[in-house]
Coordinates of C-alpha atoms and ligand atoms in Angstrom, one line a residue:
M1 CA 9.5 10.8 -11.9
S2 CA 7.8 13.3 -9.6
N3 CA 9.1 13.8 -6.2
A4 CA 7.2 13.2 -2.9
T5 CA 5.7 16.3 -1.4
D6 CA 5.6 17.3 2.3
Q7 CA 2.0 16.1 2.4
D8 CA 3.2 12.7 1.0
H9 CA 5.7 12.4 3.8
D10 CA 3.1 13.3 6.4
F11 CA 0.8 10.5 5.2
L12 CA 3.7 8.0 4.8
T13 CA 4.5 8.7 8.5
R14 CA 0.9 7.9 9.4
V15 CA 0.7 4.8 7.3
L16 CA 4.0 3.5 8.7
A17 CA 2.6 3.9 12.2
L18 CA -0.6 2.2 11.2
A19 CA 1.4 -0.8 9.9
Q20 CA 3.0 -1.1 13.3
R21 CA -0.5 -1.0 14.9
S22 CA -1.6 -3.7 12.5
R23 CA 1.2 -5.9 13.8
D24 CA 0.5 -4.9 17.4
E25 CA -3.1 -6.0 16.9
G26 CA -2.1 -9.4 15.6
H27 CA -2.2 -8.9 11.9
H28 CA 0.5 -8.7 9.2
P29 CA 2.4 -5.4 9.4
F30 CA 0.7 -3.6 6.5
A31 CA -1.5 -0.5 6.2
A32 CA -2.8 1.8 3.5
M33 CA -4.7 5.1 3.2
V34 CA -6.5 6.8 0.3
V35 CA -6.3 10.5 0.5
A36 CA -7.8 13.2 -1.6
A37 CA -5.6 15.8 -3.3
D38 CA -6.6 18.4 -0.7
G39 CA -5.4 16.1 2.1
T40 CA -8.9 14.8 3.2
V41 CA -8.5 11.2 4.3
I42 CA -11.0 9.1 2.3
A43 CA -10.2 5.7 3.7
E44 CA -7.6 4.0 5.9
A45 CA -7.2 0.3 6.6
M46 CA -4.9 -2.4 8.1
N47 CA -4.2 -5.9 6.9
A48 CA -6.9 -8.5 7.7
S49 CA -5.6 -11.5 5.8
S50 CA -5.9 -13.8 8.8
S51 CA -9.7 -13.9 8.1
D52 CA -9.5 -13.3 4.3
R53 CA -6.3 -14.0 2.4
T54 CA -7.3 -11.3 -0.2
A55 CA -7.8 -8.7 2.6
H56 CA -4.6 -6.8 2.0
A57 CA -4.5 -3.4 3.5
E58 CA -4.6 -1.7 0.2
M59 CA -7.6 -3.7 -1.0
N60 CA -9.4 -2.9 2.3
A61 CA -8.7 0.8 1.9
L62 CA -9.6 0.8 -1.9
R63 CA -12.9 -1.0 -1.2
L64 CA -13.9 1.6 1.4
A65 CA -12.8 4.5 -1.0
S66 CA -14.8 2.9 -3.9
Q67 CA -17.9 2.7 -1.8
R68 CA -17.6 6.4 -1.0
H69 CA -16.5 7.8 -4.4
G70 CA -16.5 7.0 -8.1
P71 CA -13.4 6.7 -10.3
E72 CA -13.7 10.3 -11.5
Q73 CA -13.4 11.6 -7.9
L74 CA -10.6 9.1 -7.1
A75 CA -8.5 10.0 -10.1
T76 CA -6.8 12.8 -8.2
A77 CA -6.5 10.8 -4.9
T78 CA -3.4 9.0 -3.7
L79 CA -3.0 5.5 -2.2
Y80 CA -0.3 5.5 0.5
A81 CA 1.1 2.1 1.5
N82 CA 3.9 1.0 3.8
A83 CA 4.9 -1.6 1.2
E84 CA 4.6 -1.6 -2.6
P85 CA 1.2 -2.8 -3.7
C86 CA 1.3 -6.4 -4.9
A87 CA -0.1 -7.3 -8.3
M88 CA -3.6 -7.8 -6.8
C89 CA -3.6 -4.4 -5.1
A90 CA -2.1 -2.7 -8.1
G91 CA -5.1 -4.1 -10.0
G92 CA -7.4 -2.9 -7.3
T93 CA -5.9 0.6 -7.5
Y94 CA -6.4 0.6 -11.3
W95 CA -10.0 -0.6 -11.1
S96 CA -10.9 1.9 -8.3
G97 CA -9.6 4.7 -10.5
V98 CA -7.1 6.0 -7.8
G99 CA -4.6 7.8 -10.0
R100 CA -1.5 8.0 -7.8
V101 CA 0.5 5.6 -5.5
V102 CA 3.1 6.5 -2.9
Y103 CA 4.8 3.6 -1.1
A104 CA 7.7 3.1 1.3
M105 CA 9.2 -0.4 1.0
S106 CA 9.7 -2.0 -2.4
E107 CA 8.3 -5.5 -3.2
A108 CA 11.9 -6.6 -3.7
S109 CA 12.8 -5.5 -0.2
L110 CA 9.7 -7.1 1.2
L111 CA 10.6 -10.4 -0.5
A112 CA 14.1 -10.2 1.0
L113 CA 12.4 -10.0 4.4
T114 CA 9.6 -12.6 4.0
G115 CA 11.6 -15.1 2.0
S116 CA 9.3 -18.1 1.4
D117 CA 7.3 -17.6 4.6
P118 CA 4.0 -19.3 3.8
E119 CA 2.1 -16.5 5.5
N120 CA 3.4 -14.1 2.8
P121 CA 4.8 -15.8 -0.3
T122 CA 5.5 -12.4 -1.8
L123 CA 4.3 -12.0 -5.4
S124 CA 7.3 -10.2 -6.8
L125 CA 5.9 -8.1 -9.6
P126 CA 6.7 -4.4 -9.5
C127 CA 3.4 -2.4 -9.4
R128 CA 4.7 -0.2 -12.2
E129 CA 4.6 -3.2 -14.5
V130 CA 0.9 -3.8 -13.7
F131 CA 0.1 -0.1 -14.2
A132 CA 2.0 0.0 -17.5
R133 CA -0.6 -2.4 -19.0
G134 CA -3.5 -0.1 -18.1
Q135 CA -5.4 2.2 -20.4
R136 CA -4.7 5.3 -18.3
P137 CA -1.6 6.4 -16.4
T138 CA -1.1 5.8 -12.7
E139 CA 1.6 7.9 -11.1
V140 CA 3.9 5.9 -8.8
I141 CA 6.4 7.3 -6.3
G142 CA 8.6 5.0 -4.3
P143 CA 10.4 3.4 -2.7
L144 CA 10.8 5.9 0.1
R145 CA 12.1 5.6 3.7
E146 CA 12.8 1.9 3.4
D147 CA 14.9 1.6 6.6
E148 CA 12.0 3.1 8.5
A149 CA 9.5 0.9 6.8
R150 CA 11.5 -2.3 7.7
L151 CA 11.0 -1.6 11.5
A152 CA 7.4 -2.9 11.6
H153 CA 8.6 -6.1 9.9
A154 CA 11.7 -6.8 12.2
G155 CA 11.6 -10.4 13.4
F156 CA 8.0 -10.9 12.1
W157 CA 8.6 -13.3 9.1
K158 CA 9.9 -16.8 9.4
K159 CA 12.2 -16.9 6.4
Ligands
LIG1 ZN1 -1.6 -6.8 -2.0

């Protein structure tokens, strides 16, 4: 597995702050960014599942990115997320053509925080298992900085 670069850590810092902002604005504490290989931000988004249960932060960012660029251009882009993409968002990553994912908190750690909270009945399927079924590789780096990633979730979920 490749290691996270300094640029990866810079964008993780930004996405962790954005997840806190999502919570502060009354949404679930999730955020995502799609960033080109040269560091250009293509899209960033927070969670919006209070109005659309499929509006996970990653899906929102991937939709914006896909409206702006085709899969060939997104192949070298990276999706940053404060939590591991769920099965839906891993599927969205695959279909958008984004070729690389860097996340902070694992789905297993998120599940430990959310428990059976009906607001987020965590779909516990590692994103690597979804990507492994695809017809082209998706590089995945994570979990990273999980203690830091938990902060935005502290006291949020009713287990
Ligand atoms: Zn998701």
